[in-house]
Amino acid sequence: MKKERNQAYKKRITQALATPRLQEALHKFGDAYPLAREAAFEGLDFEALRQEIGHMKDGVRENIDRYLQQFIENAEGAGAKVYVAKTAEDANDYIAKLAVERGVKLAVKSKSMASEETHLNKALEKAGVKALETDLGEWIIQLAGQRPSHMVMPAIHMFKEEVAELFGRVTGQEESPEIEHLVQVAREQLRQGYVDADMGITGANIAVAETGGIALVTNEGNARLASTLPKIHVALVGIEKLVPTLEDAAKVVQILPKNATGQLMTSYVTWIRGAVPCGDEDKELHIVLLDNGRSALAQSPHCKDAMRCIRCGACANVCPVYQTVGGHVFGHIYIGAIGIILTAFFDGLDKAAEIVRACIGCRACVAVCPGNIDLEGIILHLRGVIGEEEGIGLGKSIVFKKVMRNRRLFHGLLRAGALLQKPVTRGERTIRHLPLYFSSLTEWRTLPTIAEKPLRDLIGKHSKKLHKPRYKVAFFGGCANDFIYPETGLSLEKVLNHLNVEVSYPEKQSCCGIPALYSGDRETAVELARQNVEAMLEGSPDYVVTTCPTCTMALSRDFVENLQDNPDWAEKAEHLSSITMDVSAFIVNVLGEQKAFEGLAGGQKVTYHDSCHLKRGAGVWKEPRELIATAGCELKEMNHSDRCCGFGGSYSFTSHPDISRRITGDKLADIQASGADLVAMDCPGCLIMIRGALEKVDSDIGAIHTIDLMAELLEGGVNPA
Amino acid sequence: MSNGELMEQFIDRARRIQARVEQVGGVGEVADYIRREACGPVWLAPSPSMERLGISEHLELVRDFGRAGAMDRCCGLTGVNFALADTGTLVLESTSEQMRMATTLPEQHFALLDPRKILEDGLAAVPHLREFHRRAPRNYLAYISGPSRTADIERVLTIGVHGPKELHILLLEGLSDDLYEN
């Protein structure tokens, strides 16, 4: 079962990757969207707006029964019939039965993700009722027999030629693949449907408890027609759409179009309260409130924030994985980051198990979510749940449980690895080709070797004796700096010593636990959190500095979360969190010493890559740029500087190397187009990926960690490549 | 913002979303404009302000097109309750079915707005939405921003899929300062 599921999933990935036009379409949108979005929010404080939406939605979740009751009373008071459907089947049965009882032959539908979720069309068909989708995108995919690949733009994966062929089958003549013409064909073909239909089915973007009314946010005008012309109107509404008041509804209307498509406002917002006139009588309005797993989501301690979602689809719009494979791979019914979470609750863990691992963890979605949902955090949690249910794979299980939890064994194996790798490294620092089974891993990038001597054996040897140091800091190296790039740790020591800061390297520190956590092994992550909290606080340092932002997130976020249930450990973890920061943030924000590097560079052209966890995890992106620019380098910004490099830890090695490869390819193109000679970054993971990709194409552009760059400048020179 | 600034912002935002906005001086100019632009018979939705203006003396109008009739080329003509400056939005109390049909089925929609009835934004509109609810417990309120549009094929913005292909907003001062009539 599991194996078949995984094979089917891998097949979908391969198919998507073999469709270059799909990536082209998704990239085109991915490029246009952030600009349109930024323009739409001009003059508004997005952070404040999303805080408000988040709080408002939390309030609804905490008092859901009260608001549901208020909504139902008000809607019924205005002549609507309200039905609360516990499951998808309940909703479908109610609507199908109603249609049969009223003798409905044709129902026109406007776009409703809730009806996709319940597979309403199939249920209606079974009952002998034809459901006609009237949203252009939905009609296209209905004709094609597919499912939406985006919540807001359901047919974003299709091309005009395919649409022309589908429409031609309806009209019985050849239709030219001009978009304007195709839109006109849809207008003409669907028109009669509104008049002929006895039932109009819509979703709703908002349900207002204060009034018992619903609001529809649309562009095409079909929802207005579907809710006006037929004598019966059925609105299928997920209970997460509830808001308390009209003010709250206005706030959702304000943010939704801007975040969904970068529009200031959609063409139509339709507010419907109760049974309004229809011909000579009143309309028959049925509101079906859909639970189908939403109550369980609302009650989940770790996932409940997902109830804040307003279904804008932005999490997919900015997702590098979505841009690479589209919504038919990265989603089930709902797509993108929120799709992973909703799928787990609406359709079950089994349906979510594969896509839960497809998230690369870059947090681009978290930065644009209008409900301020920590989507990545919830996905990580679900990965842990699935890991516990299904196991995380025998190989990973042995590595994490038996090896990683035992620091001496783990580090001993890494040291042994440094010797064992010799046949393939040919004595160089990078591996250009791996033999046999592993060859695909080095097809598109070189891989760094395990360093001959780890940082822990090297650091402290050349540290300066400081007279009255300003601070004592403990350096958390992380596996990558300890065993792959020890020179970065030495650079940190050199730079901080130069700035009169004492650096220690606590011997007992071990892996930060993120690889285990991201693979769904929370237990190992908790054990490592304990070991590291103890190790790092041992010498009572003033600060703990890092050169790996993923480790920074572990120390400042995950340790606190993972140890919160134990009061003794929780306090220590909180303290560690409060004194931990990335080294560039430490130099600029704590020491204020950016001037120490002033003029050391001679105008080298440097572009900067924002590491996901540094920018969106630690909120650091200005600081390294300030260091680079103050030093006298010419900063040449690349496009999409904060787009993921494709690393994602084991994502790029074992779980999704094919997707990683494409994402890295995009990054490489942006770096090459920047006109820089050197690309700087503050993450050893990104360095593995970017340096490896540049080396593989024999690029002249060098890749460097910012702290290495600063150390080299202090030494008096920079050698780009 | 002053009335003038609100009007300026409204015109700018409405034009950005492909609405055509024109300031007119009186009923004669309104009639001339519509005669010049209309693609077919003009369907007037119930509107106290337009009746007061005496539009029917200047323009041949259809009062009830019916469902089937609206399949042909025609244009809808409506008043406007009020507008929102920040998004170029018209707010129409549309509980009357004639109002809804005249603004959804035709290819063109002509809307007459008194520029004194332009509010700042959607939040400023809320007390008035509430008042609509008080006056008519069962109601259908429409925000209309530009013509009907879609980007469902290859993300290319295309105007006029199911609703009007053209939205003409005629600004006529003195038409009405009552936010609860159109």
GROMACS .gro file of N, CA and C in nm, chain A residues 129-176:
model
  144
  129VAL      N    1  -2.846   1.441  -1.155
  129VAL     CA    2  -2.845   1.585  -1.173
  129VAL      C    3  -2.714   1.626  -1.241
  130LYS      N    4  -2.725   1.704  -1.347
  130LYS     CA    5  -2.603   1.748  -1.414
  130LYS      C    6  -2.550   1.874  -1.346
  131ALA      N    7  -2.423   1.871  -1.310
  131ALA     CA    8  -2.362   1.990  -1.251
  131ALA      C    9  -2.274   2.057  -1.356
  132LEU      N   10  -2.303   2.182  -1.384
  132LEU     CA   11  -2.225   2.255  -1.485
  132LEU      C   12  -2.137   2.359  -1.416
  133GLU      N   13  -2.006   2.341  -1.427
  133GLU     CA   14  -1.914   2.440  -1.371
  133GLU      C   15  -1.915   2.563  -1.462
  134THR      N   16  -1.926   2.683  -1.403
  134THR     CA   17  -1.930   2.803  -1.487
  134THR      C   18  -1.807   2.891  -1.471
  135ASP      N   19  -1.732   2.874  -1.365
  135ASP     CA   20  -1.604   2.945  -1.355
  135ASP      C   21  -1.518   2.896  -1.471
  136LEU      N   22  -1.456   2.986  -1.542
  136LEU     CA   23  -1.384   2.946  -1.663
  136LEU      C   24  -1.283   2.834  -1.635
  137GLY      N   25  -1.202   2.855  -1.532
  137GLY     CA   26  -1.100   2.756  -1.501
  137GLY      C   27  -1.161   2.622  -1.460
  138GLU      N   28  -1.267   2.628  -1.380
  138GLU     CA   29  -1.333   2.506  -1.335
  138GLU      C   30  -1.400   2.434  -1.453
  139TRP      N   31  -1.458   2.512  -1.546
  139TRP     CA   32  -1.522   2.450  -1.661
  139TRP      C   33  -1.416   2.378  -1.746
  140ILE      N   34  -1.303   2.442  -1.761
  140ILE     CA   35  -1.195   2.380  -1.839
  140ILE      C   36  -1.155   2.246  -1.777
  141ILE      N   37  -1.134   2.246  -1.648
  141ILE     CA   38  -1.089   2.119  -1.588
  141ILE      C   39  -1.203   2.018  -1.579
  142GLN      N   40  -1.327   2.068  -1.572
  142GLN     CA   41  -1.440   1.974  -1.577
  142GLN      C   42  -1.443   1.904  -1.713
  143LEU      N   43  -1.424   1.982  -1.819
  143LEU     CA   44  -1.422   1.923  -1.953
  143LEU      C   45  -1.305   1.826  -1.969
  144ALA      N   46  -1.193   1.859  -1.902
  144ALA     CA   47  -1.074   1.775  -1.915
  144ALA      C   48  -1.077   1.656  -1.819
  145GLY      N   49  -1.176   1.655  -1.729
  145GLY     CA   50  -1.185   1.546  -1.632
  145GLY      C   51  -1.073   1.548  -1.531
  146GLN      N   52  -1.027   1.669  -1.495
  146GLN     CA   53  -0.916   1.681  -1.400
  146GLN      C   54  -0.962   1.745  -1.270
  147ARG      N   55  -0.866   1.769  -1.182
  147ARG     CA   56  -0.897   1.845  -1.062
  147ARG      C   57  -0.815   1.973  -1.061
  148PRO      N   58  -0.857   2.076  -0.984
  148PRO     CA   59  -0.784   2.203  -0.984
  148PRO      C   60  -0.639   2.185  -0.941
  149SER      N   61  -0.548   2.260  -1.001
  149SER     CA   62  -0.410   2.253  -0.955
  149SER      C   63  -0.372   2.378  -0.878
  150HIS      N   64  -0.470   2.465  -0.854
  150HIS     CA   65  -0.448   2.584  -0.772
  150HIS      C   66  -0.584   2.624  -0.715
  151MET      N   67  -0.586   2.678  -0.594
  151MET     CA   68  -0.715   2.708  -0.531
  151MET      C   69  -0.785   2.824  -0.599
  152VAL      N   70  -0.707   2.922  -0.644
  152VAL     CA   71  -0.768   3.042  -0.703
  152VAL      C   72  -0.767   3.033  -0.855
  153MET      N   73  -0.664   2.971  -0.912
  153MET     CA   74  -0.654   2.956  -1.057
  153MET      C   75  -0.649   2.807  -1.091
  154PRO      N   76  -0.768   2.745  -1.099
  154PRO     CA   77  -0.773   2.599  -1.105
  154PRO      C   78  -0.705   2.538  -1.228
  155ALA      N   79  -0.702   2.613  -1.338
  155ALA     CA   80  -0.647   2.555  -1.462
  155ALA      C   81  -0.512   2.616  -1.497
  156ILE      N   82  -0.440   2.661  -1.397
  156ILE     CA   83  -0.312   2.730  -1.423
  156ILE      C   84  -0.212   2.638  -1.494
  157HIS      N   85  -0.234   2.507  -1.485
  157HIS     CA   86  -0.139   2.413  -1.546
  157HIS      C   87  -0.169   2.387  -1.693
  158MET      N   88  -0.278   2.445  -1.746
  158MET     CA   89  -0.314   2.414  -1.884
  158MET      C   90  -0.281   2.527  -1.981
  159PHE      N   91  -0.268   2.490  -2.108
  159PHE     CA   92  -0.230   2.588  -2.210
  159PHE      C   93  -0.346   2.614  -2.305
  160LYS      N   94  -0.339   2.729  -2.371
  160LYS     CA   95  -0.452   2.770  -2.453
  160LYS      C   96  -0.485   2.670  -2.563
  161GLU      N   97  -0.384   2.602  -2.613
  161GLU     CA   98  -0.408   2.503  -2.719
  161GLU      C   99  -0.493   2.387  -2.666
  162GLU      N  100  -0.462   2.345  -2.542
  162GLU     CA  101  -0.541   2.237  -2.483
  162GLU      C  102  -0.685   2.284  -2.460
  163VAL      N  103  -0.698   2.410  -2.415
  163VAL     CA  104  -0.830   2.465  -2.390
  163VAL      C  105  -0.909   2.472  -2.521
  164ALA      N  106  -0.843   2.515  -2.627
  164ALA     CA  107  -0.910   2.525  -2.758
  164ALA      C  108  -0.963   2.389  -2.801
  165GLU      N  109  -0.885   2.287  -2.777
  165GLU     CA  110  -0.930   2.154  -2.818
  165GLU      C  111  -1.051   2.108  -2.736
  166LEU      N  112  -1.045   2.134  -2.605
  166LEU     CA  113  -1.157   2.097  -2.519
  166LEU      C  114  -1.285   2.172  -2.560
  167PHE      N  115  -1.271   2.301  -2.588
  167PHE     CA  116  -1.387   2.382  -2.626
  167PHE      C  117  -1.440   2.336  -2.761
  168GLY      N  118  -1.348   2.300  -2.850
  168GLY     CA  119  -1.388   2.252  -2.982
  168GLY      C  120  -1.477   2.129  -2.973
  169ARG      N  121  -1.449   2.045  -2.876
  169ARG     CA  122  -1.532   1.925  -2.858
  169ARG      C  123  -1.674   1.963  -2.817
  170VAL      N  124  -1.687   2.075  -2.743
  170VAL     CA  125  -1.819   2.120  -2.700
  170VAL      C  126  -1.894   2.185  -2.816
  171THR      N  127  -1.825   2.271  -2.890
  171THR     CA  128  -1.895   2.346  -2.995
  171THR      C  129  -1.905   2.267  -3.125
  172GLY      N  130  -1.828   2.161  -3.137
  172GLY     CA  131  -1.833   2.080  -3.257
  172GLY      C  132  -1.762   2.145  -3.375
  173GLN      N  133  -1.682   2.242  -3.348
  173GLN     CA  134  -1.604   2.305  -3.456
  173GLN      C  135  -1.465   2.339  -3.404
  174GLU      N  136  -1.374   2.367  -3.493
  174GLU     CA  137  -1.239   2.400  -3.449
  174GLU      C  138  -1.238   2.539  -3.386
  175GLU      N  139  -1.180   2.550  -3.269
  175GLU     CA  140  -1.171   2.681  -3.203
  175GLU      C  141  -1.025   2.726  -3.203
  176SER      N  142  -1.006   2.853  -3.238
  176SER     CA  143  -0.868   2.901  -3.245
  176SER      C  144  -0.813   2.923  -3.105
   0.00000   0.00000   0.00000
